[in-house]
mmCIF file of C-alpha atoms and ligand atoms in Angstrom:
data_model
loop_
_atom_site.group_PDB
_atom_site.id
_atom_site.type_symbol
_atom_site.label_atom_id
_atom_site.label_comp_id
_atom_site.label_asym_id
_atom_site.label_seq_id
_atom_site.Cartn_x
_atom_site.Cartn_y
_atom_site.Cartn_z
ATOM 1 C CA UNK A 1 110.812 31.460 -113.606
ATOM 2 C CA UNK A 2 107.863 31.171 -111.568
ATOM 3 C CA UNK A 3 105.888 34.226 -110.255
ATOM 4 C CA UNK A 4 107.002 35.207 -106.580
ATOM 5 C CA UNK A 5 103.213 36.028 -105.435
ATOM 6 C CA UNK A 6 100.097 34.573 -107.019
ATOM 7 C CA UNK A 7 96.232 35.630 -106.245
ATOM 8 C CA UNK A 8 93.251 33.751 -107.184
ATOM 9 C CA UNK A 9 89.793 34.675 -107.107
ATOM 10 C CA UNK A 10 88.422 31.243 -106.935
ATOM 11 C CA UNK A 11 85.362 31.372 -108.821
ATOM 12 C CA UNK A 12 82.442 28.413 -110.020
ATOM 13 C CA UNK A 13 81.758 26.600 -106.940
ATOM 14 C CA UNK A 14 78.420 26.432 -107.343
ATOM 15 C CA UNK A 15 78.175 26.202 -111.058
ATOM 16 C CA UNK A 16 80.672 22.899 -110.416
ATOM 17 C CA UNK A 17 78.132 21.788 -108.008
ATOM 18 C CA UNK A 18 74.844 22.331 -109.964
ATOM 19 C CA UNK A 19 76.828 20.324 -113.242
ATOM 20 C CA UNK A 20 77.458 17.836 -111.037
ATOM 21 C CA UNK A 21 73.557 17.151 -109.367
ATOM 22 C CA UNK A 22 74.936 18.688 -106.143
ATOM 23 C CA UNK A 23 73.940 21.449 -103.436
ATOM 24 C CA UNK A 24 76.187 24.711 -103.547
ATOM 25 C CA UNK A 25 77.738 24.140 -100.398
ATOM 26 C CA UNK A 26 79.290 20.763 -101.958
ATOM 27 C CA UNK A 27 81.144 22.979 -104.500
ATOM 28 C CA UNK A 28 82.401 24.978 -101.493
ATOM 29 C CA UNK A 29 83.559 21.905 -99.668
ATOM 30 C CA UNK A 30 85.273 20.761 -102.706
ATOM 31 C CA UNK A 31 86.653 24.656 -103.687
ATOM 32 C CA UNK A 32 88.128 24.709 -99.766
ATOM 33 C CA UNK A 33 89.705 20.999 -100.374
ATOM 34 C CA UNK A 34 91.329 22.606 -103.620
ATOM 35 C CA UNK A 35 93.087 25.284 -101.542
ATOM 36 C CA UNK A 36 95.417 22.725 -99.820
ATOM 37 C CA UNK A 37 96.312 21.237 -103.507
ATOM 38 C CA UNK A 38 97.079 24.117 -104.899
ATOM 39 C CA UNK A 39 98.956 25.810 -102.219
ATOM 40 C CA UNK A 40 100.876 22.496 -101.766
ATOM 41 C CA UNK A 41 102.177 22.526 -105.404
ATOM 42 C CA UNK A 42 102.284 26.142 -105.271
ATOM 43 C CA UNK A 43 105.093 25.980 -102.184
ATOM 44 C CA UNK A 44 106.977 22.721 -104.275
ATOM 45 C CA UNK A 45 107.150 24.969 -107.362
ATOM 46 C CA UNK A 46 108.999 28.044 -105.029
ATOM 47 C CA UNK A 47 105.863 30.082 -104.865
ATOM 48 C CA UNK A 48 106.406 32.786 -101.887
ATOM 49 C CA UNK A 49 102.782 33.719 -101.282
ATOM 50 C CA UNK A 50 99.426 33.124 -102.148
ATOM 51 C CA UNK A 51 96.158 35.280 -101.967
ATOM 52 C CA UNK A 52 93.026 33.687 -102.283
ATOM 53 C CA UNK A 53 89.457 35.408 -102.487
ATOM 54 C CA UNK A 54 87.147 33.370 -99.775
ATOM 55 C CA UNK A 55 84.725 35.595 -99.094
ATOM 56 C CA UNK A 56 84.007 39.085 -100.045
ATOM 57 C CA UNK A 57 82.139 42.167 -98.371
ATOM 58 C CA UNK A 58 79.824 41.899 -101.108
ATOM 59 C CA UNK A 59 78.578 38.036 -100.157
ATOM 60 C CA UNK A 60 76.440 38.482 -96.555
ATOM 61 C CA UNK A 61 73.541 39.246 -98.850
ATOM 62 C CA UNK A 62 74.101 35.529 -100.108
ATOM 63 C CA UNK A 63 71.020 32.927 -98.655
ATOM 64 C CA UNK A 64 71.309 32.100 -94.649
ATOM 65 C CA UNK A 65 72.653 28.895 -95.069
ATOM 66 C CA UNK A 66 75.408 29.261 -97.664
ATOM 67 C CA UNK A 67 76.803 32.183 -95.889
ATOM 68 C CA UNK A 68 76.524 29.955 -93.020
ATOM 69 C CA UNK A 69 78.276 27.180 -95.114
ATOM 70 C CA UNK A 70 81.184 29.430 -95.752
ATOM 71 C CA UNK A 71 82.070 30.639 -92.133
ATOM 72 C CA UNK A 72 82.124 27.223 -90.824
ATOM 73 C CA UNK A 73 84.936 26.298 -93.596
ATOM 74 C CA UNK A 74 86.670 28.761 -92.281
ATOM 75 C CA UNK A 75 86.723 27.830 -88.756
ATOM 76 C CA UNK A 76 87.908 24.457 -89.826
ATOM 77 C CA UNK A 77 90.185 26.005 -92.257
ATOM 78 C CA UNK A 78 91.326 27.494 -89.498
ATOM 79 C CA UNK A 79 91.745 24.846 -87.180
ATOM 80 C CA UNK A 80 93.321 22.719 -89.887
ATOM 81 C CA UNK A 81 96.456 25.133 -90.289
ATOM 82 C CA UNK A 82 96.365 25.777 -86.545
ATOM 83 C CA UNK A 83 96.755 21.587 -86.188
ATOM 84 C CA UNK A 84 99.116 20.866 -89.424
ATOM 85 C CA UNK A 85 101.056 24.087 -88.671
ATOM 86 C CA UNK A 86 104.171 22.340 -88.142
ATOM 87 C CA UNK A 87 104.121 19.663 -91.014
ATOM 88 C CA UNK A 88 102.831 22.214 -93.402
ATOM 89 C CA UNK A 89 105.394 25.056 -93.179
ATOM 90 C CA UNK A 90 102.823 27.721 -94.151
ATOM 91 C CA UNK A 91 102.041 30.362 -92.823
ATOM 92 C CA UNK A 92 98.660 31.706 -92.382
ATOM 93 C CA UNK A 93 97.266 35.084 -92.604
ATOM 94 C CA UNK A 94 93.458 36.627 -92.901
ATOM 95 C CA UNK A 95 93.082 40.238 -94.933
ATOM 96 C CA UNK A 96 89.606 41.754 -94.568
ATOM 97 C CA UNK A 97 87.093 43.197 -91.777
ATOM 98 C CA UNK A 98 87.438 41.730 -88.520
ATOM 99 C CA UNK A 99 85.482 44.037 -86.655
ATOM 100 C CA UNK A 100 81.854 42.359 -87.593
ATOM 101 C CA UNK A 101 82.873 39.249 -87.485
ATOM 102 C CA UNK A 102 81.926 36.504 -84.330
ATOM 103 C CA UNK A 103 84.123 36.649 -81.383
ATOM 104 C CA UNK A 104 84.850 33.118 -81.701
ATOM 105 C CA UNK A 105 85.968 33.719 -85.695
ATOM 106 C CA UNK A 106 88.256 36.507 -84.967
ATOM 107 C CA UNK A 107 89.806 34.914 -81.770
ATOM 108 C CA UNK A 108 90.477 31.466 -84.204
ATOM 109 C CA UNK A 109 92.104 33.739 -87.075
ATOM 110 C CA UNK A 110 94.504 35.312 -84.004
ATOM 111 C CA UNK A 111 95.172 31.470 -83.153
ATOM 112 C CA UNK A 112 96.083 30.261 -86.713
ATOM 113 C CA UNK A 113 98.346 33.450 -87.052
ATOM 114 C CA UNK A 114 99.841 33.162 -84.320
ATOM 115 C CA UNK A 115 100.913 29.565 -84.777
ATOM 116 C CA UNK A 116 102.101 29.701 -88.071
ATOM 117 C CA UNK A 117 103.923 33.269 -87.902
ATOM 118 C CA UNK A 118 107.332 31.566 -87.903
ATOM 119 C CA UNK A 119 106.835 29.479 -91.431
ATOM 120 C CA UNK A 120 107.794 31.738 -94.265
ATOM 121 C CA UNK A 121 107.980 28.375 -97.180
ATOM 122 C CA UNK A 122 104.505 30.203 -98.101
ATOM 123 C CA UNK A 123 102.711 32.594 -96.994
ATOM 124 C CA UNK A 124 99.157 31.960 -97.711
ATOM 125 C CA UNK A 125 96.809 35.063 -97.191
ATOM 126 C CA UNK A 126 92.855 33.924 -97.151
ATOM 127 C CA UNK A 127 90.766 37.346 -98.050
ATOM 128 C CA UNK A 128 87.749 36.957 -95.719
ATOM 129 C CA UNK A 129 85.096 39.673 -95.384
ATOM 130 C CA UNK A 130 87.697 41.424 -97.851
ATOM 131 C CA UNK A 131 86.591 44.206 -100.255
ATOM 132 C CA UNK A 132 89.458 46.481 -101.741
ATOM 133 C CA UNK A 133 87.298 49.303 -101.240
ATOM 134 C CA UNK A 134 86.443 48.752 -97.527
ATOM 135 C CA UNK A 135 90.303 48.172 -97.287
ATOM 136 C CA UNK A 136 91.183 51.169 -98.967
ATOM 137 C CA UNK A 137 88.942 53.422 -96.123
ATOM 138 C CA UNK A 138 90.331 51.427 -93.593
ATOM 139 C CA UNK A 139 94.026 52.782 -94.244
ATOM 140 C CA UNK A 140 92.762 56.037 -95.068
ATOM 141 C CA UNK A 141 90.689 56.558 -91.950
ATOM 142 C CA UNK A 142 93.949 55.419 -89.916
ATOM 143 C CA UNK A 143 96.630 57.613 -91.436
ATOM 144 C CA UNK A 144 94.159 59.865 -90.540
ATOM 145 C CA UNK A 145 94.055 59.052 -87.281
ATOM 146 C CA UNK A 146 97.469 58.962 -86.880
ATOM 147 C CA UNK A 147 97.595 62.804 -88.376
ATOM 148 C CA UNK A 148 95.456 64.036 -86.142
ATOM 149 C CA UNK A 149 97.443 62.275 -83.247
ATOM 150 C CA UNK A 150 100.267 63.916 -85.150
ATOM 151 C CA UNK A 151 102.024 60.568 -85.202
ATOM 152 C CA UNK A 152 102.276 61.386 -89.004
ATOM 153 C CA UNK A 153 103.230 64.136 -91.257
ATOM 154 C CA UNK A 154 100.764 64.668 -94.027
ATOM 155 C CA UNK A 155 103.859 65.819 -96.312
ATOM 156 C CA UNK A 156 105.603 62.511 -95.539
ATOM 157 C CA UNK A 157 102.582 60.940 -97.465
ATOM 158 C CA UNK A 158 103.253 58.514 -100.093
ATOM 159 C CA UNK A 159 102.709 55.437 -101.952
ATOM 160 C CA UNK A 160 105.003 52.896 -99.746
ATOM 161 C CA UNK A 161 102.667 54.899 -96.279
ATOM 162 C CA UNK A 162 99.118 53.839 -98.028
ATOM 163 C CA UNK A 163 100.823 49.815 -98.826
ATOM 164 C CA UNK A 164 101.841 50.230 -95.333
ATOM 165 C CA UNK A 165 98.440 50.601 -93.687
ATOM 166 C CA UNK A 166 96.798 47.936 -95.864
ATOM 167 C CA UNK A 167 95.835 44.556 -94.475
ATOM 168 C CA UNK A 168 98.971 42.856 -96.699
ATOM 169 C CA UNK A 169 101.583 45.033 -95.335
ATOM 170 C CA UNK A 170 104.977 43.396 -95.216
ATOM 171 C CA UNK A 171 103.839 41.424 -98.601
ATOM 172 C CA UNK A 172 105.101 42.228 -101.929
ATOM 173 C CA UNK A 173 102.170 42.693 -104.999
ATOM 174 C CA UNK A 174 101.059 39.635 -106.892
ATOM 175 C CA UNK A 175 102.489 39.342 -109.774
ATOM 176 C CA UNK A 176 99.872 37.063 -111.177
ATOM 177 C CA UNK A 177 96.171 37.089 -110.824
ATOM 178 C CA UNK A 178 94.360 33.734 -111.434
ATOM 179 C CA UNK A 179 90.370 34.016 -111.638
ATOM 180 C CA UNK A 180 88.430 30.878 -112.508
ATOM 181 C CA UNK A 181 85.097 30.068 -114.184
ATOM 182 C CA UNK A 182 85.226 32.419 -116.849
ATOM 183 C CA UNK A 183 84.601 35.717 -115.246
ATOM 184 C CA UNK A 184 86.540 38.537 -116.343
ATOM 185 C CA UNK A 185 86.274 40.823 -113.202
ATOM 186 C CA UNK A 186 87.815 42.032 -110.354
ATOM 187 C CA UNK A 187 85.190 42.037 -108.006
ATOM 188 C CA UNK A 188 86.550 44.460 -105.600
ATOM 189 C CA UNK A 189 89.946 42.271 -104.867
ATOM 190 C CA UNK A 190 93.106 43.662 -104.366
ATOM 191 C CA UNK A 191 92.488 46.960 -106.494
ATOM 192 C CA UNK A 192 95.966 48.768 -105.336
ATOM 193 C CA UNK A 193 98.399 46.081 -105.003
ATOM 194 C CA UNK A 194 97.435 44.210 -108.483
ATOM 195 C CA UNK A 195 98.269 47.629 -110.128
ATOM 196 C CA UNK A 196 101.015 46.212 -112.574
ATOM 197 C CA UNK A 197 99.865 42.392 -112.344
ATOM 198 C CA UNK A 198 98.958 39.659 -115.211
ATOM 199 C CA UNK A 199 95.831 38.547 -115.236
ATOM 200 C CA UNK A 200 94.991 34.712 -116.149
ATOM 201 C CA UNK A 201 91.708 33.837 -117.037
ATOM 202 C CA UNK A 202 90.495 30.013 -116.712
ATOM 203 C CA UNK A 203 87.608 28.589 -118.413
ATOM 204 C CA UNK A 204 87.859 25.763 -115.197
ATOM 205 C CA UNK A 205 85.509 25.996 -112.105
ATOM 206 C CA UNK A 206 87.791 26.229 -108.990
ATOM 207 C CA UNK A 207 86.487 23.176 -107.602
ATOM 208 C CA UNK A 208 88.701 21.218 -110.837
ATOM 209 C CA UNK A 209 91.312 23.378 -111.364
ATOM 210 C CA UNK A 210 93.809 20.966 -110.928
ATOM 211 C CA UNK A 211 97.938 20.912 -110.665
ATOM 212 C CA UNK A 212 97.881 21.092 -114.720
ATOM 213 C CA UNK A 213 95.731 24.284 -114.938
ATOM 214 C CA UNK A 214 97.993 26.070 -112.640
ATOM 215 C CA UNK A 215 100.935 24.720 -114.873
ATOM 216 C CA UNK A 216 99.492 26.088 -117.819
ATOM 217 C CA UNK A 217 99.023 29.476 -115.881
ATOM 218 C CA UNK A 218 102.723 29.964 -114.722
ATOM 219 C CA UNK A 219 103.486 29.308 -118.607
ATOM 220 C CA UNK A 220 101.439 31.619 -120.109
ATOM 221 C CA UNK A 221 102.844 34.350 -117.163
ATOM 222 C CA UNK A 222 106.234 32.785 -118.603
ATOM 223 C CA UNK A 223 105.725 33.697 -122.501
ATOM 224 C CA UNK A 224 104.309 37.463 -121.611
ATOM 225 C CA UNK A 225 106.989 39.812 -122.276
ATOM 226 C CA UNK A 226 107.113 41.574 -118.775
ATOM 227 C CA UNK A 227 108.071 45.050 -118.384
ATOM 228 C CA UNK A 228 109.371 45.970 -115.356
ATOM 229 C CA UNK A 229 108.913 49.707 -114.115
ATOM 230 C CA UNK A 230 105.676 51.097 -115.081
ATOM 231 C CA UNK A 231 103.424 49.477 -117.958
HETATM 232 C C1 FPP B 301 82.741 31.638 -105.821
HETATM 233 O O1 FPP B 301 81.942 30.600 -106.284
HETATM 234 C C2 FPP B 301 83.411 31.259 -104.608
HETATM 235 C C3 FPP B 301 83.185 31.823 -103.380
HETATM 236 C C4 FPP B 301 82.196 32.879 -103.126
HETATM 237 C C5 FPP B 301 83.881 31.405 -102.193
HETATM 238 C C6 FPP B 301 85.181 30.680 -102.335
HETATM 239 C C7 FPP B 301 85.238 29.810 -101.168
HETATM 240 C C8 FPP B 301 85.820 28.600 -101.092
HETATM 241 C C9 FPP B 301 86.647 28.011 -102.154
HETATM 242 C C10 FPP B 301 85.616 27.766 -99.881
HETATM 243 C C11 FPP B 301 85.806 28.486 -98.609
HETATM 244 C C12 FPP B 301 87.191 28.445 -98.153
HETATM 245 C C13 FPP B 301 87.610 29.047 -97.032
HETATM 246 C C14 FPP B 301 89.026 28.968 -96.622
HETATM 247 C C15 FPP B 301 86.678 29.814 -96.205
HETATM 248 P P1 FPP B 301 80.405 30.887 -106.491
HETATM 249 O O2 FPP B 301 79.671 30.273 -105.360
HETATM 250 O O3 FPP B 301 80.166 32.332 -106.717
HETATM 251 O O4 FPP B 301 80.160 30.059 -107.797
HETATM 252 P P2 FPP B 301 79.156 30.391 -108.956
HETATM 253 O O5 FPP B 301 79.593 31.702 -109.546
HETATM 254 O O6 FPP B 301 79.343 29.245 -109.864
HETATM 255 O O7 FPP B 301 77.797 30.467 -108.349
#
């Protein structure tokens, strides 16, 4: 069985670089290369959806130039799945604050979207300028928007209406977290929806976690003894 949704938080770039001799931004280059490898085996091995952590609220105090570094993969991520839309089958989505992000970013995410909305053989979703947190006041300050504008009923409150006014609505919870490089946090990432998820830790920097270490990953999600319902 393999798991239907699978996050990552795709940690090490720059340790992988600095090992290696090599500026952070090259582990970044080689970390964004890794996303097409993975997702590519991920979507051969009946994966529905992926989540991947690109770029959190929490990194625009990072230096100039690597947060620099990191929008411009992006845009090219971007126009790579606008270009290979067809020949990859995936479709793409962005979670996370739009609102302070350039013009020209948020009108290439609507592009890429838009393109790929009719693929469903994965759905990747690329958290950019994502925090849990900041997502979590989001939703709140819109359902409470949509009281006021009496739209909603504060009675018909419940679980299914917060999912439904997060940014991955229409997606069903990961049911594995990956997080690379050691690190045993969350880091703000998906703090609701990873509520009854298994977490894998991976000693490997993202920038070599290779076909194998996901392997090894789905196993290990394979041996746990899952209980569905609430534990
Ligand atoms: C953590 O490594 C990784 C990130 C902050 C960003 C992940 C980004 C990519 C893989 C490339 C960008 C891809 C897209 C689609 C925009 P780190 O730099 O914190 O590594 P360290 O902990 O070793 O310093």
């Amino acid at each position: 069985m393999v798991p239907k949704h699978i996050a990552i938080i795709m940690d090490g770039n720059g340790r992988w670089a600095k090992s290696k001799g090599l500026p952070r931004s090259a582990g970044h280059v080689k970390g964004a290369a890794n996303i097409e490898t993975i997702a590519r085996a991920m979507k051969k091995r009946g994966i529905k959806y992926l989540t991947i952590y690109a770029f959190s609220t929490e990194n625009w105090i990072r230096p100039k130039d690597e947060v620099d570094k990191l929008l411009e993969l992006l845009e090219e991520y971007l126009t790579k799945a606008y270009k290979n839309a067809e020949k990859n089958k995936m479709r793409l989505k962005v979670i996370g604050r739009r609102d302070n992000l350039s013009e020209k970013i948020q009108k290439k995410i609507e592009e890429a979207e838009e393109a790929t909305s009719m693929y469903d053989e994965l759905v990747l979703q690329v958290a950019f300028n994502y925090g849990s947190r900041d997502e979590i006041v989001r939703a709140t300050k819109a359902i409470s928007n949509d009281v006021a504008e009496g739209k909603l009923n504060v009675d018909d409150i419940n679980e299914e209406t917060l999912s439904s006014y997060l940014d991955t609505k229409d997606v069903p919870d990961p049911d594995l977290l990956i997080r690379t490089s050691g690190e045993e946090r969350l880091s703000n990432y998906l703090l609701w929806q990873l509520a009854y998820c298994e977490f894998y830790f991976s000693d490997v920097p993202w920038p070599a976690f290779s076909v194998k270490n996901l392997d090894e990953a789905i196993e290990e999600f394979n041996n746990r003894n899952r209980r569905y319902g609430n534990v």
